[in-house]
């Protein structure tokens, strides 16, 4: 990795860790989820960087890919488990990190399980190691606490302007595709649920996060200029229609954006929920693999 890339990864990581530390003060029972999303995204911009993706707020069985739609009225329920997953990029170099806030006393050790699994995984990473060995470490820690890892959510290699690049890092031992490489960046993200859960996520019918997928002639000039704006602002990174309101206004975002979805100019990431509706906890850091181990950019 060249010096400029490394410096950008470090800067993105430093900002992401600062913003993550604000999260406990931003998430309280009864608060509006849209206020959490906007506060996190604003905190990233105030520090001179950009969100690498919309702030994800996953309540209870919602594991990933929920961000507030425009006008969201939903709030943090009492007794819930709330994952806040945030991304920062500097020149396209990404820091991806997440924390779980727990208002359910019975599940505070499930949060400890994913945090300890993450620490153990980070300690075990080194160049040349199989990703399945790290999956085995994560699985063992989570099961040791009496919980179940979610097998079909994984960590991932990071590329410039690309969130999921190349290798996936599983949360179980049985998936074995690839090895860690020196000088590459990875997000490590253990997810756990309770033993009566499926240990598996599925798509929900709802989608709130998108990315640019292709240029294509669309009929309305509004949709065309919206697509050009999306491509230039976010490139291949995920975004939310909420971010387009400043330029296009709420009504136009709704109508023109529907056309872009219909023409497959943008691709959605459906909200992922635990198959049996059980609560899910997550912890996440970004690391750069170096000789003899790894460097955590988001610590
Ligand atoms: Mn993440
Ligand atoms: Mn991630």
Short mmCIF file of N, CA, C and O in Angstrom, two decimals, residues 130-203:
data_model
loop_
_atom_site.label_atom_id
_atom_site.label_comp_id
_atom_site.label_asym_id
_atom_site.label_seq_id
_atom_site.Cartn_x
_atom_site.Cartn_y
_atom_site.Cartn_z
N UNK A 130 -5.72 -18.10 6.67
CA UNK A 130 -7.01 -18.34 6.02
C UNK A 130 -8.12 -17.58 6.73
O UNK A 130 -8.16 -17.54 7.96
N UNK A 131 -9.05 -17.03 5.95
CA UNK A 131 -10.18 -16.33 6.56
C UNK A 131 -11.01 -17.28 7.42
O UNK A 131 -11.60 -16.87 8.42
N UNK A 132 -11.03 -18.56 7.05
CA UNK A 132 -11.81 -19.53 7.83
C UNK A 132 -11.26 -19.70 9.25
O UNK A 132 -12.01 -19.99 10.18
N UNK A 133 -9.94 -19.50 9.42
CA UNK A 133 -9.36 -19.60 10.77
C UNK A 133 -9.89 -18.47 11.65
O UNK A 133 -10.11 -18.65 12.85
N UNK A 134 -10.06 -17.31 11.05
CA UNK A 134 -10.61 -16.17 11.81
C UNK A 134 -12.09 -16.43 12.09
O UNK A 134 -12.59 -16.16 13.18
N UNK A 135 -12.79 -17.00 11.11
CA UNK A 135 -14.19 -17.39 11.33
C UNK A 135 -14.32 -18.35 12.49
O UNK A 135 -15.25 -18.26 13.31
N UNK A 136 -13.37 -19.27 12.60
CA UNK A 136 -13.40 -20.26 13.68
C UNK A 136 -13.22 -19.59 15.04
O UNK A 136 -13.89 -19.94 16.02
N UNK A 137 -12.32 -18.60 15.09
CA UNK A 137 -12.09 -17.85 16.35
C UNK A 137 -13.38 -17.13 16.76
O UNK A 137 -13.81 -17.18 17.92
N UNK A 138 -14.01 -16.47 15.80
CA UNK A 138 -15.25 -15.71 16.08
C UNK A 138 -16.35 -16.66 16.57
O UNK A 138 -17.01 -16.41 17.58
N UNK A 139 -16.51 -17.77 15.85
CA UNK A 139 -17.54 -18.75 16.20
C UNK A 139 -17.33 -19.29 17.62
O UNK A 139 -18.28 -19.40 18.41
N UNK A 140 -16.07 -19.61 17.92
CA UNK A 140 -15.76 -20.20 19.22
C UNK A 140 -16.09 -19.23 20.36
O UNK A 140 -16.68 -19.63 21.38
N UNK A 141 -15.72 -17.96 20.21
CA UNK A 141 -15.99 -16.99 21.29
C UNK A 141 -17.50 -16.81 21.46
O UNK A 141 -18.02 -16.85 22.57
N UNK A 142 -18.21 -16.64 20.35
CA UNK A 142 -19.66 -16.40 20.44
C UNK A 142 -20.36 -17.62 21.06
O UNK A 142 -21.21 -17.48 21.95
N UNK A 143 -19.99 -18.82 20.61
CA UNK A 143 -20.61 -20.02 21.18
C UNK A 143 -20.24 -20.21 22.64
O UNK A 143 -21.05 -20.70 23.43
N UNK A 144 -19.02 -19.79 23.00
CA UNK A 144 -18.59 -19.87 24.40
C UNK A 144 -19.47 -19.06 25.34
O UNK A 144 -19.62 -19.38 26.51
N UNK A 145 -20.04 -18.00 24.82
CA UNK A 145 -20.96 -17.16 25.60
C UNK A 145 -22.39 -17.71 25.58
O UNK A 145 -23.29 -17.14 26.18
N UNK A 146 -22.62 -18.77 24.79
CA UNK A 146 -23.97 -19.32 24.71
C UNK A 146 -24.83 -18.63 23.67
O UNK A 146 -26.07 -18.60 23.80
N UNK A 147 -24.21 -18.09 22.65
CA UNK A 147 -24.96 -17.47 21.55
C UNK A 147 -24.59 -18.10 20.22
O UNK A 147 -23.74 -18.99 20.16
N UNK A 148 -25.24 -17.65 19.15
CA UNK A 148 -25.07 -18.24 17.84
C UNK A 148 -24.52 -17.20 16.86
O UNK A 148 -25.10 -16.11 16.76
N UNK A 149 -23.43 -17.51 16.14
CA UNK A 149 -22.97 -16.55 15.12
C UNK A 149 -23.94 -16.54 13.93
O UNK A 149 -24.62 -17.54 13.68
N UNK A 150 -23.98 -15.45 13.21
CA UNK A 150 -24.79 -15.39 11.99
C UNK A 150 -23.89 -15.73 10.81
O UNK A 150 -22.96 -14.99 10.49
N UNK A 151 -24.16 -16.89 10.21
CA UNK A 151 -23.22 -17.43 9.23
C UNK A 151 -23.22 -16.67 7.91
O UNK A 151 -22.20 -16.63 7.22
N UNK A 152 -24.36 -16.09 7.53
CA UNK A 152 -24.40 -15.46 6.20
C UNK A 152 -24.24 -13.93 6.24
O UNK A 152 -24.61 -13.25 5.29
N UNK A 153 -23.68 -13.42 7.32
CA UNK A 153 -23.16 -12.05 7.31
C UNK A 153 -21.66 -12.16 7.51
O UNK A 153 -21.21 -12.96 8.34
N UNK A 154 -20.89 -11.38 6.77
CA UNK A 154 -19.44 -11.54 6.83
C UNK A 154 -18.75 -10.19 6.87
O UNK A 154 -19.32 -9.17 6.47
N UNK A 155 -17.51 -10.23 7.34
CA UNK A 155 -16.62 -9.10 7.12
C UNK A 155 -16.19 -9.12 5.66
O UNK A 155 -16.58 -10.01 4.90
N UNK A 156 -15.37 -8.16 5.27
CA UNK A 156 -15.10 -8.01 3.84
C UNK A 156 -13.85 -7.19 3.62
O UNK A 156 -13.52 -6.30 4.41
N UNK A 157 -13.19 -7.48 2.53
CA UNK A 157 -12.08 -6.65 2.09
C UNK A 157 -12.62 -5.30 1.64
O UNK A 157 -13.78 -5.21 1.18
N UNK A 158 -11.82 -4.25 1.78
CA UNK A 158 -12.23 -2.91 1.35
C UNK A 158 -11.37 -2.47 0.17
O UNK A 158 -10.15 -2.69 0.18
N UNK A 159 -12.02 -1.88 -0.82
CA UNK A 159 -11.28 -1.31 -1.94
C UNK A 159 -11.53 0.18 -2.01
O UNK A 159 -12.38 0.71 -1.29
N UNK A 160 -10.81 0.88 -2.88
CA UNK A 160 -11.04 2.31 -3.00
C UNK A 160 -12.41 2.56 -3.62
O UNK A 160 -12.69 2.09 -4.73
N UNK A 161 -13.26 3.26 -2.89
CA UNK A 161 -14.66 3.51 -3.28
C UNK A 161 -15.48 2.22 -3.39
O UNK A 161 -16.56 2.24 -3.97
N UNK A 162 -14.97 1.13 -2.85
CA UNK A 162 -15.71 -0.15 -2.91
C UNK A 162 -15.79 -0.74 -1.50
O UNK A 162 -14.76 -1.00 -0.86
N UNK A 163 -17.02 -0.95 -1.03
CA UNK A 163 -17.21 -1.45 0.34
C UNK A 163 -16.92 -2.94 0.41
O UNK A 163 -16.24 -3.41 1.33
N UNK A 164 -17.48 -3.71 -0.51
CA UNK A 164 -17.28 -5.16 -0.47
C UNK A 164 -16.39 -5.55 -1.64
O UNK A 164 -16.84 -5.73 -2.76
N UNK A 165 -15.08 -5.62 -1.39
CA UNK A 165 -14.11 -5.92 -2.45
C UNK A 165 -13.49 -7.27 -2.17
O UNK A 165 -12.97 -7.50 -1.10
N UNK A 166 -13.57 -8.17 -3.13
CA UNK A 166 -12.81 -9.42 -3.02
C UNK A 166 -13.25 -10.31 -1.87
O UNK A 166 -14.40 -10.72 -1.78
N UNK A 167 -12.30 -10.56 -0.96
CA UNK A 167 -12.45 -11.60 0.05
C UNK A 167 -13.51 -11.25 1.11
O UNK A 167 -13.60 -10.11 1.56
N UNK A 168 -14.31 -12.25 1.50
CA UNK A 168 -15.21 -12.13 2.65
C UNK A 168 -14.59 -12.79 3.86
O UNK A 168 -13.88 -13.78 3.73
N UNK A 169 -14.88 -12.26 5.04
CA UNK A 169 -14.34 -12.83 6.29
C UNK A 169 -15.50 -13.38 7.10
O UNK A 169 -16.28 -12.61 7.67
N UNK A 170 -15.65 -14.71 7.13
CA UNK A 170 -16.84 -15.31 7.75
C UNK A 170 -16.84 -15.21 9.27
O UNK A 170 -15.80 -14.99 9.90
N UNK A 171 -18.02 -15.44 9.85
CA UNK A 171 -18.17 -15.49 11.30
C UNK A 171 -18.30 -16.91 11.80
O UNK A 171 -18.66 -17.15 12.94
N UNK A 172 -18.03 -17.86 10.92
CA UNK A 172 -18.04 -19.29 11.25
C UNK A 172 -16.83 -19.95 10.57
O UNK A 172 -16.24 -19.38 9.65
N UNK A 173 -16.50 -21.16 11.02
CA UNK A 173 -15.29 -21.82 10.51
C UNK A 173 -15.49 -22.47 9.15
O UNK A 173 -14.55 -22.71 8.42
N UNK A 174 -16.75 -22.78 8.82
CA UNK A 174 -16.94 -23.67 7.67
C UNK A 174 -16.87 -22.99 6.30
O UNK A 174 -16.88 -23.66 5.29
N UNK A 175 -16.80 -21.69 6.27
CA UNK A 175 -16.67 -21.01 4.98
C UNK A 175 -15.19 -20.70 4.76
O UNK A 175 -14.55 -20.05 5.57
N UNK A 176 -14.66 -21.18 3.67
CA UNK A 176 -13.21 -21.14 3.51
C UNK A 176 -12.83 -20.66 2.12
O UNK A 176 -12.59 -21.46 1.23
N UNK A 177 -12.78 -19.36 1.95
CA UNK A 177 -12.45 -18.84 0.62
C UNK A 177 -11.46 -17.71 0.75
O UNK A 177 -11.84 -16.55 0.88
N UNK A 178 -10.20 -18.03 0.75
CA UNK A 178 -9.18 -16.98 0.67
C UNK A 178 -8.37 -16.78 1.94
O UNK A 178 -8.66 -17.38 2.98
N UNK A 179 -7.37 -15.95 1.80
CA UNK A 179 -6.42 -15.66 2.87
C UNK A 179 -6.23 -14.16 3.00
O UNK A 179 -6.47 -13.42 2.05
N UNK A 180 -5.77 -13.75 4.18
CA UNK A 180 -5.44 -12.34 4.40
C UNK A 180 -4.13 -12.01 3.69
O UNK A 180 -3.18 -12.78 3.74
N UNK A 181 -4.11 -10.83 3.06
CA UNK A 181 -2.90 -10.40 2.35
C UNK A 181 -2.34 -9.14 2.98
O UNK A 181 -3.09 -8.21 3.31
N UNK A 182 -1.03 -9.10 3.10
CA UNK A 182 -0.33 -7.94 3.64
C UNK A 182 -0.65 -6.69 2.79
O UNK A 182 -0.71 -6.77 1.57
N UNK A 183 -0.89 -5.57 3.48
CA UNK A 183 -1.13 -4.31 2.78
C UNK A 183 -2.57 -4.14 2.31
O UNK A 183 -2.89 -3.15 1.66
N UNK A 184 -3.44 -5.08 2.66
CA UNK A 184 -4.86 -4.96 2.27
C UNK A 184 -5.70 -4.58 3.50
O UNK A 184 -5.34 -4.92 4.63
N UNK A 185 -6.82 -3.90 3.24
CA UNK A 185 -7.72 -3.48 4.32
C UNK A 185 -8.94 -4.38 4.37
O UNK A 185 -9.47 -4.80 3.32
N UNK A 186 -9.38 -4.68 5.59
CA UNK A 186 -10.54 -5.56 5.80
C UNK A 186 -11.39 -5.00 6.92
O UNK A 186 -10.87 -4.47 7.91
N UNK A 187 -12.71 -5.17 6.80
CA UNK A 187 -13.62 -4.93 7.91
C UNK A 187 -13.94 -6.29 8.53
O UNK A 187 -14.27 -7.23 7.81
N UNK A 188 -13.81 -6.37 9.86
CA UNK A 188 -14.13 -7.61 10.57
C UNK A 188 -15.37 -7.33 11.39
O UNK A 188 -15.41 -6.36 12.15
N UNK A 189 -16.42 -8.15 11.23
CA UNK A 189 -17.68 -7.82 11.89
C UNK A 189 -18.47 -9.03 12.37
O UNK A 189 -19.34 -9.51 11.66
N UNK A 190 -18.16 -9.50 13.58
CA UNK A 190 -18.96 -10.59 14.14
C UNK A 190 -20.39 -10.14 14.43
O UNK A 190 -20.62 -9.04 14.93
N UNK A 191 -21.33 -11.02 14.08
CA UNK A 191 -22.75 -10.84 14.41
C UNK A 191 -23.19 -12.07 15.20
O UNK A 191 -22.82 -13.19 14.85
N UNK A 192 -24.02 -11.85 16.22
CA UNK A 192 -24.55 -12.98 17.00
C UNK A 192 -26.03 -12.81 17.25
O UNK A 192 -26.56 -11.69 17.24
N UNK A 193 -26.69 -13.93 17.47
CA UNK A 193 -28.09 -13.91 17.90
C UNK A 193 -28.27 -14.97 18.99
O UNK A 193 -27.30 -15.63 19.38
N UNK A 194 -29.50 -15.08 19.49
CA UNK A 194 -29.74 -16.04 20.58
C UNK A 194 -29.85 -17.45 20.02
O UNK A 194 -30.06 -17.65 18.82
N UNK A 195 -29.73 -18.46 20.89
CA UNK A 195 -29.70 -19.86 20.43
C UNK A 195 -31.01 -20.27 19.75
O UNK A 195 -31.02 -21.18 18.91
N UNK A 196 -32.11 -19.61 20.09
CA UNK A 196 -33.37 -19.95 19.43
C UNK A 196 -33.52 -19.21 18.09
O UNK A 196 -34.52 -19.39 17.39
N UNK A 197 -32.53 -18.40 17.72
CA UNK A 197 -32.54 -17.76 16.41
C UNK A 197 -32.06 -18.73 15.34
O UNK A 197 -31.56 -19.83 15.64
N UNK A 198 -32.22 -18.33 14.08
CA UNK A 198 -31.77 -19.19 12.97
C UNK A 198 -30.26 -19.08 12.76
O UNK A 198 -29.66 -19.94 12.12
N UNK A 199 -29.66 -18.00 13.25
CA UNK A 199 -28.25 -17.76 12.96
C UNK A 199 -28.04 -17.42 11.50
O UNK A 199 -27.00 -17.67 10.92
N UNK A 200 -29.07 -16.81 10.93
CA UNK A 200 -29.09 -16.54 9.49
C UNK A 200 -29.97 -15.32 9.25
O UNK A 200 -31.00 -15.16 9.90
N UNK A 201 -29.56 -14.47 8.30
CA UNK A 201 -30.41 -13.33 7.95
C UNK A 201 -31.08 -13.57 6.60
O UNK A 201 -30.61 -14.38 5.80
N UNK A 202 -32.18 -12.88 6.39
CA UNK A 202 -32.86 -12.93 5.09
C UNK A 202 -33.26 -11.50 4.71
O UNK A 202 -33.30 -10.61 5.55
N UNK A 203 -33.54 -11.32 3.42
CA UNK A 203 -34.00 -10.01 2.94
C UNK A 203 -35.38 -9.70 3.51
O UNK A 203 -36.25 -10.57 3.52
#
